[in-house]
XYZ file of C-alpha atoms in Angstrom:
344
model
C 0.000 0.000 0.000
C 2.852 2.381 0.809
C 4.422 1.762 -2.612
C 1.075 2.325 -4.308
C 0.660 5.620 -2.443
C 4.150 6.728 -3.503
C 3.461 5.860 -7.146
C 0.124 7.702 -7.118
C 1.728 10.681 -5.417
C 4.522 10.724 -8.003
C 2.038 10.454 -10.868
C 0.072 13.383 -9.462
C 3.304 15.390 -9.249
C 4.095 14.666 -12.917
C 0.578 15.777 -13.925
C 1.151 18.974 -11.978
C 4.469 19.396 -13.843
C 2.614 18.961 -17.136
C 0.043 21.611 -16.244
C 2.799 23.963 -15.087
C 5.031 23.786 -18.133
C 2.075 23.743 -20.549
C 2.089 27.512 -20.104
C 5.407 27.537 -21.964
C 4.430 26.965 -25.623
C 7.931 26.262 -26.971
C 8.634 23.730 -24.245
C 5.278 22.120 -24.975
C 6.384 21.582 -28.581
C 9.752 20.317 -27.414
C 8.422 17.778 -24.907
C 5.948 16.459 -27.489
C 8.744 15.917 -30.000
C 11.120 14.562 -27.368
C 8.539 12.010 -26.230
C 7.925 10.952 -29.835
C 11.599 10.556 -30.684
C 12.446 8.638 -27.500
C 9.664 6.161 -28.282
C 11.288 5.804 -31.705
C 14.680 5.359 -30.031
C 13.501 2.371 -28.010
C 11.637 0.851 -30.953
C 14.718 1.173 -33.127
C 17.076 -0.095 -30.444
C 15.086 -3.288 -29.960
C 14.851 -3.845 -33.719
C 18.603 -3.307 -34.159
C 19.404 -5.769 -31.389
C 17.017 -8.358 -32.795
C 18.359 -7.860 -36.326
C 21.963 -8.246 -35.124
C 21.008 -11.458 -33.344
C 19.157 -12.884 -36.350
C 22.068 -12.047 -38.653
C 24.756 -13.644 -36.475
C 23.289 -15.447 -33.420
C 26.445 -14.202 -31.725
C 26.559 -12.662 -28.251
C 29.854 -11.057 -29.225
C 28.258 -9.180 -32.109
C 25.503 -7.911 -29.794
C 28.221 -6.398 -27.635
C 30.049 -4.977 -30.648
C 26.877 -3.316 -31.938
C 26.252 -1.739 -28.521
C 29.874 -0.586 -28.281
C 29.725 0.817 -31.807
C 27.012 3.245 -30.697
C 28.215 4.027 -27.166
C 31.959 4.660 -27.519
C 31.817 7.209 -30.382
C 29.141 9.147 -28.484
C 31.528 9.642 -25.555
C 34.139 11.194 -27.835
C 31.767 13.242 -29.987
C 30.036 14.733 -26.933
C 33.198 16.821 -26.420
C 32.675 18.304 -29.879
C 29.003 18.714 -29.068
C 29.854 20.867 -26.070
C 31.797 23.233 -28.299
C 28.942 23.340 -30.825
C 26.423 24.093 -28.070
C 28.619 26.997 -26.988
C 29.287 28.508 -30.402
C 25.829 28.142 -31.962
C 22.230 28.417 -30.733
C 21.361 25.121 -29.087
C 17.996 24.669 -30.793
C 19.805 24.947 -34.122
C 22.393 22.351 -33.043
C 19.533 20.059 -31.998
C 17.795 20.652 -35.331
C 20.760 19.619 -37.485
C 21.687 16.668 -35.264
C 18.101 15.439 -35.286
C 18.259 15.553 -39.070
C 21.213 13.183 -38.801
C 19.240 10.876 -36.496
C 16.414 10.790 -39.062
C 18.978 9.969 -41.758
C 20.171 6.976 -39.711
C 16.576 5.752 -39.367
C 16.161 6.086 -43.132
C 19.319 4.038 -43.754
C 18.052 1.318 -41.434
C 14.528 1.346 -42.871
C 15.458 1.208 -46.548
C 18.446 -1.061 -45.928
C 16.237 -3.575 -44.142
C 13.396 -3.272 -46.660
C 15.717 -4.051 -49.578
C 17.756 -6.691 -47.679
C 20.956 -4.639 -47.940
C 21.980 -4.788 -44.299
C 24.720 -7.102 -43.098
C 26.293 -7.070 -39.661
C 29.280 -4.944 -40.726
C 27.084 -2.307 -42.334
C 24.809 -2.350 -39.290
C 27.802 -1.676 -37.040
C 28.860 1.209 -39.292
C 25.399 2.766 -39.083
C 25.481 2.439 -35.282
C 28.830 4.241 -35.208
C 27.247 7.078 -37.188
C 24.308 7.191 -34.778
C 26.681 7.276 -31.806
C 28.640 10.190 -33.264
C 25.460 12.169 -33.947
C 23.937 11.344 -30.564
C 27.049 12.470 -28.711
C 27.192 15.739 -30.632
C 23.540 16.361 -29.779
C 23.794 15.530 -26.067
C 25.096 18.835 -24.607
C 22.530 20.878 -26.532
C 19.742 18.474 -25.556
C 20.621 18.715 -21.867
C 20.484 22.509 -22.114
C 17.148 22.707 -23.950
C 14.745 22.765 -20.949
C 16.682 25.674 -19.449
C 16.311 27.620 -22.700
C 12.595 27.033 -23.153
C 11.137 27.638 -19.673
C 11.418 30.335 -17.063
C 13.953 29.566 -14.278
C 11.251 28.922 -11.679
C 9.716 26.247 -13.935
C 12.976 24.404 -14.641
C 12.566 21.697 -11.927
C 9.120 20.820 -13.295
C 10.442 20.783 -16.858
C 13.332 18.470 -15.926
C 11.053 16.113 -14.006
C 8.631 15.907 -16.918
C 11.480 15.374 -19.382
C 12.802 12.455 -17.310
C 9.343 10.930 -16.859
C 8.567 10.947 -20.583
C 11.890 9.235 -21.286
C 11.087 6.471 -18.798
C 7.545 6.115 -20.155
C 8.864 5.813 -23.705
C 10.993 2.865 -22.585
C 7.726 1.060 -21.858
C 5.792 2.220 -24.925
C 8.574 1.670 -27.481
C 8.947 -2.092 -26.893
C 5.169 -2.510 -26.762
C 4.844 -0.926 -30.209
C 7.812 -2.773 -31.691
C 6.813 -6.246 -30.494
C 3.862 -6.905 -32.863
C 5.884 -5.788 -35.872
C 8.869 -7.944 -34.957
C 6.585 -10.913 -34.264
C 5.345 -10.872 -37.853
C 8.908 -10.521 -39.092
C 8.520 -6.938 -40.277
C 11.549 -5.221 -38.786
C 11.572 -2.696 -41.629
C 8.204 -1.386 -40.397
C 9.775 -0.646 -37.003
C 12.501 1.395 -38.673
C 9.985 3.257 -40.854
C 7.945 4.124 -37.740
C 11.129 5.401 -36.102
C 11.876 7.434 -39.212
C 8.432 9.069 -39.110
C 8.816 9.909 -35.406
C 12.310 11.336 -35.852
C 11.166 13.468 -38.789
C 8.317 14.786 -36.621
C 10.780 15.950 -33.969
C 13.012 17.370 -36.720
C 10.143 19.585 -37.943
C 9.195 20.652 -34.424
C 12.805 21.625 -33.736
C 12.803 23.754 -36.890
C 9.824 25.662 -35.502
C 11.463 26.003 -32.093
C 14.794 27.160 -33.562
C 13.083 29.878 -35.615
C 11.101 31.199 -32.640
C 13.651 30.908 -29.818
C 15.995 33.868 -29.508
C 17.507 33.321 -26.088
C 21.223 34.075 -25.763
C 23.545 31.136 -25.460
C 25.683 30.553 -22.390
C 29.369 31.034 -21.582
C 32.211 29.451 -23.484
C 32.254 25.652 -23.099
C 36.019 25.570 -22.489
C 35.741 27.943 -19.482
C 32.800 26.007 -18.100
C 34.523 22.670 -18.599
C 37.675 23.759 -16.742
C 35.607 25.199 -13.912
C 33.646 21.955 -13.600
C 36.881 19.939 -13.474
C 38.278 22.163 -10.725
C 35.103 21.837 -8.670
C 34.998 18.094 -9.271
C 38.497 17.446 -7.918
C 37.667 19.433 -4.798
C 34.605 17.318 -3.972
C 35.551 13.730 -3.129
C 31.947 12.608 -2.558
C 30.924 13.958 -5.969
C 33.859 12.146 -7.595
C 32.719 8.931 -5.954
C 29.151 9.337 -7.223
C 30.359 10.037 -10.767
C 32.763 7.063 -10.640
C 29.949 4.782 -9.474
C 27.633 6.010 -12.228
C 30.381 5.484 -14.788
C 30.992 1.941 -13.520
C 27.285 1.174 -13.795
C 27.155 2.546 -17.308
C 30.240 0.655 -18.465
C 29.843 -2.666 -16.651
C 26.209 -3.248 -15.682
C 23.726 -1.462 -17.944
C 25.170 -2.954 -21.175
C 23.820 -6.314 -19.960
C 20.499 -5.315 -21.519
C 22.182 -5.488 -24.928
C 22.224 -9.268 -24.455
C 18.431 -9.450 -24.127
C 18.037 -10.787 -27.698
C 20.275 -13.756 -26.858
C 18.559 -14.402 -23.515
C 15.097 -14.151 -25.025
C 15.785 -16.401 -27.997
C 18.430 -18.823 -26.742
C 17.778 -19.136 -22.997
C 14.033 -18.583 -22.665
C 12.896 -19.478 -26.230
C 10.604 -16.441 -26.140
C 11.681 -14.826 -29.430
C 10.913 -11.238 -30.356
C 7.941 -11.005 -27.990
C 10.167 -11.994 -25.067
C 12.721 -9.376 -26.108
C 10.057 -6.670 -26.044
C 8.698 -7.856 -22.692
C 12.135 -7.787 -21.068
C 12.748 -4.238 -22.291
C 9.253 -3.155 -21.286
C 9.806 -4.647 -17.825
C 12.866 -2.426 -17.414
C 10.689 0.502 -18.535
C 7.993 -0.307 -15.961
C 10.629 -0.405 -13.261
C 12.169 2.866 -14.453
C 8.787 4.593 -14.243
C 8.190 3.268 -10.725
C 11.656 4.379 -9.656
C 11.232 7.841 -11.162
C 7.835 8.384 -9.563
C 8.774 7.134 -6.107
C 12.280 8.590 -5.828
C 12.078 11.952 -7.578
C 11.716 14.104 -4.450
C 14.728 16.134 -3.213
C 16.942 14.518 -0.556
C 19.678 15.561 1.827
C 23.179 14.638 0.679
C 23.595 11.817 3.225
C 20.222 10.297 2.365
C 20.993 10.630 -1.339
C 24.257 8.710 -0.915
C 22.411 5.939 0.925
C 19.894 5.644 -1.899
C 22.625 5.592 -4.558
C 24.655 2.914 -2.771
C 21.707 0.717 -1.785
C 20.096 0.909 -5.222
C 23.440 0.035 -6.831
C 23.762 -3.026 -4.615
C 20.230 -4.187 -5.457
C 20.942 -3.490 -9.141
C 23.908 -5.879 -9.087
C 21.934 -8.524 -7.186
C 18.979 -8.347 -9.577
C 21.247 -8.734 -12.588
C 23.030 -11.731 -11.021
C 19.670 -13.346 -10.251
C 18.524 -12.700 -13.825
C 21.591 -14.511 -15.149
C 20.690 -17.542 -13.012
C 16.958 -17.499 -13.797
C 15.601 -20.630 -15.488
C 12.101 -19.350 -16.326
C 11.058 -16.349 -18.402
C 8.499 -14.642 -16.157
C 10.634 -14.632 -12.984
C 13.412 -13.190 -15.142
C 11.042 -10.470 -16.423
C 10.031 -9.660 -12.835
C 13.695 -9.265 -11.946
C 14.029 -6.788 -14.806
C 11.324 -4.644 -13.212
C 13.493 -4.494 -10.095
C 16.508 -3.807 -12.315
C 14.659 -0.858 -13.877
C 13.620 0.523 -10.482
C 17.189 0.517 -9.205
C 18.673 2.012 -12.375
C 16.101 4.812 -12.283
C 16.612 5.369 -8.559
C 20.372 5.580 -8.896
C 20.158 7.917 -11.924
C 17.488 10.212 -10.503
C 19.183 10.721 -7.147
C 22.707 10.991 -8.609
C 21.615 13.681 -11.119
C 20.069 15.701 -8.297
C 23.054 15.217 -5.951
């Protein structure tokens, strides 16, 4: 009952956030497009993982495909910070989103005409990683550009909630299409959603005239100086990095688990991803309130411990539905750790 009350309370808070930021017309356009494109992101991600598995049936290639997207994004985000400093951020978002739509088009037409092999798929994922990293700094800054300062906490909470909700909706939409063997349809849906956000960003970039911030190089050096002075903050960042590098990529192996271990196929893949999404929503709704630093550290450490335990139990699971239930817990702890660490 206590958990149900927390979830209902969190849902009411997100509805209040929606009503609050709806008074900001540009942010309303942005959050609509952001929600649409993140749904497309999860649809496309599941389809890419399933396609890589069907092409190779190799766990190693699943890891390579995930690495091909992640590692370039880390490097290109440094360039993205400079772009976000030198040019208006809505314009940076607009051009990068055009690149994301181009990637969806390559996947859609490549799949439809049977042109994709595993090497080409990896190359396309590298391109997506480069574009995504270049977009990241501008995307993180967008809520602050589109709402008044007093509305920023509500805008950030709503932005995070829509991302978690899309992790549930995306797999649910992709599953029926993958079940009938129509992966190209998933990529075409992602293309349509990404083009929608592209057009909305064009409207936002033409109407937003807010001045961009200080030089990225100055800000970056200042952040580094502050970081090395705060040992607790360094520890939190190191823990988040370890989770991102060593634990969260386990979800990239869902296609192999679903098909090879549980014999659940594409529907099982979608259910496992949706289970993580359900958990992420629960974690975001129940753990989004501000906390004192000491309490925040306790939540980060305890959720990280449960995250590791849930993943270990998933690896030992012999039945599909207990494994899916463990992924709900996995999603709760990932969301809890992220939400509290970002607010720390």
